[in-house]
């Protein structure tokens, strides 16, 4: 086994300090992680386990506003875009669902 291969294998196997940091982070963030998951957020553990990223998956549903093109509306108009209210993002229009599943 070459020296480079040995280093690569060492990176895959967590060391005792790394495991202790991850365990401490899991204990420290147990409450906020549980609350975030109950609220429907995704929780991503950061590097070495001592940071978290919380993200709302509903943000994936937003699309660029068709009227203003997602620009900062207030900078171009005197009033905010009436479609997106100045955010530049809207939920896509859904097709109406008819009784019986027909269109």
CSV table of C-alpha atoms in Angstrom, one decimal:
chain,number,residue,atom,x,y,z
A,1,UNK,CA,0.0,0.0,0.0
A,2,UNK,CA,1.4,3.4,-1.0
A,3,UNK,CA,1.6,6.4,1.3
A,4,UNK,CA,-1.1,8.2,-0.7
A,5,UNK,CA,-3.5,5.2,-0.3
A,6,UNK,CA,-2.9,5.1,3.5
A,7,UNK,CA,-3.7,8.8,3.8
A,8,UNK,CA,-6.9,8.3,1.8
A,9,UNK,CA,-8.0,5.5,4.0
A,10,UNK,CA,-7.3,7.6,7.1
A,11,UNK,CA,-9.7,10.3,5.9
A,12,UNK,CA,-12.6,7.9,5.6
A,13,UNK,CA,-12.2,6.6,9.1
A,14,UNK,CA,-13.2,9.2,11.8
A,15,UNK,CA,-10.7,9.8,14.6
A,16,UNK,CA,-11.7,9.9,18.2
A,17,UNK,CA,-11.6,13.7,18.4
A,18,UNK,CA,-13.8,13.9,15.3
A,19,UNK,CA,-16.3,11.5,16.9
A,20,UNK,CA,-16.3,13.4,20.1
A,21,UNK,CA,-17.0,16.7,18.3
A,22,UNK,CA,-19.8,15.1,16.3
A,23,UNK,CA,-21.3,13.6,19.5
A,24,UNK,CA,-21.1,17.0,21.3
A,25,UNK,CA,-22.7,18.8,18.3
A,26,UNK,CA,-25.5,16.2,18.2
A,27,UNK,CA,-26.2,16.8,21.9
A,28,UNK,CA,-25.9,20.6,21.6
A,29,UNK,CA,-28.3,20.8,18.6
A,30,UNK,CA,-30.7,18.0,19.6
A,31,UNK,CA,-33.5,20.4,20.6
A,32,UNK,CA,-33.2,22.8,17.7
A,33,UNK,CA,-32.8,19.9,15.2
A,34,UNK,CA,-36.0,18.2,16.6
A,35,UNK,CA,-38.0,21.5,16.4
A,36,UNK,CA,-36.8,22.2,12.9
A,37,UNK,CA,-37.8,18.7,11.7
A,38,UNK,CA,-41.2,19.0,13.3
A,39,UNK,CA,-41.6,22.3,11.4
A,40,UNK,CA,-40.8,20.4,8.1
A,41,UNK,CA,-37.3,21.9,7.7
A,42,UNK,CA,-34.3,19.8,6.4
A,43,UNK,CA,-31.4,19.7,8.8
A,44,UNK,CA,-27.8,19.4,7.4
A,45,UNK,CA,-25.0,18.7,9.8
A,46,UNK,CA,-21.9,20.9,9.0
A,47,UNK,CA,-18.4,19.8,8.8
A,48,UNK,CA,-17.1,18.3,12.1
A,49,UNK,CA,-20.6,18.3,13.5
A,50,UNK,CA,-20.6,21.7,15.3
A,51,UNK,CA,-22.7,23.6,12.8
A,52,UNK,CA,-26.1,23.1,11.3
A,53,UNK,CA,-28.0,24.4,8.2
A,54,UNK,CA,-31.8,24.6,8.4
A,55,UNK,CA,-33.7,24.8,5.1
A,56,UNK,CA,-37.3,25.0,4.2
A,57,UNK,CA,-37.9,22.6,1.2
A,58,UNK,CA,-40.9,24.8,0.1
A,59,UNK,CA,-38.3,27.3,-1.3
A,60,UNK,CA,-37.8,24.8,-4.1
A,61,UNK,CA,-41.3,25.5,-5.3
A,62,UNK,CA,-40.6,29.2,-6.0
A,63,UNK,CA,-40.1,30.4,-9.6
A,64,UNK,CA,-39.1,33.7,-11.1
A,65,UNK,CA,-41.9,36.2,-11.4
A,66,UNK,CA,-43.2,36.3,-15.0
A,67,UNK,CA,-44.0,40.0,-14.9
A,68,UNK,CA,-40.8,41.6,-13.5
A,69,UNK,CA,-38.4,38.8,-14.4
A,70,UNK,CA,-37.2,38.4,-10.8
A,71,UNK,CA,-35.5,41.8,-10.7
A,72,UNK,CA,-35.6,44.1,-7.7
A,73,UNK,CA,-39.0,45.6,-8.6
A,74,UNK,CA,-38.8,48.7,-6.4
A,75,UNK,CA,-35.6,49.8,-8.1
A,76,UNK,CA,-37.3,49.8,-11.5
A,77,UNK,CA,-40.8,50.9,-10.7
A,78,UNK,CA,-42.4,53.4,-8.4
A,79,UNK,CA,-44.3,50.6,-6.7
A,80,UNK,CA,-43.6,47.0,-6.2
A,81,UNK,CA,-44.6,44.5,-8.8
A,82,UNK,CA,-48.3,43.6,-8.3
A,83,UNK,CA,-47.7,39.9,-9.0
A,84,UNK,CA,-44.8,39.2,-6.6
A,85,UNK,CA,-45.1,42.2,-4.3
A,86,UNK,CA,-41.4,43.1,-4.9
A,87,UNK,CA,-40.0,39.7,-4.0
A,88,UNK,CA,-39.2,38.6,-7.5
A,89,UNK,CA,-40.5,35.1,-6.8
A,90,UNK,CA,-43.9,33.5,-7.0
A,91,UNK,CA,-45.4,30.0,-6.7
A,92,UNK,CA,-46.1,28.4,-10.1
A,93,UNK,CA,-49.7,28.4,-11.2
A,94,UNK,CA,-51.4,25.0,-10.7
A,95,UNK,CA,-53.8,23.5,-13.1
A,96,UNK,CA,-57.3,23.3,-11.7
A,97,UNK,CA,-58.3,19.8,-10.5
A,98,UNK,CA,-61.8,18.9,-11.7
A,99,UNK,CA,-64.0,16.4,-9.9
A,100,UNK,CA,-63.3,12.9,-11.0
A,101,UNK,CA,-59.7,13.8,-12.0
A,102,UNK,CA,-60.7,15.0,-15.5
A,103,UNK,CA,-59.4,18.2,-17.1
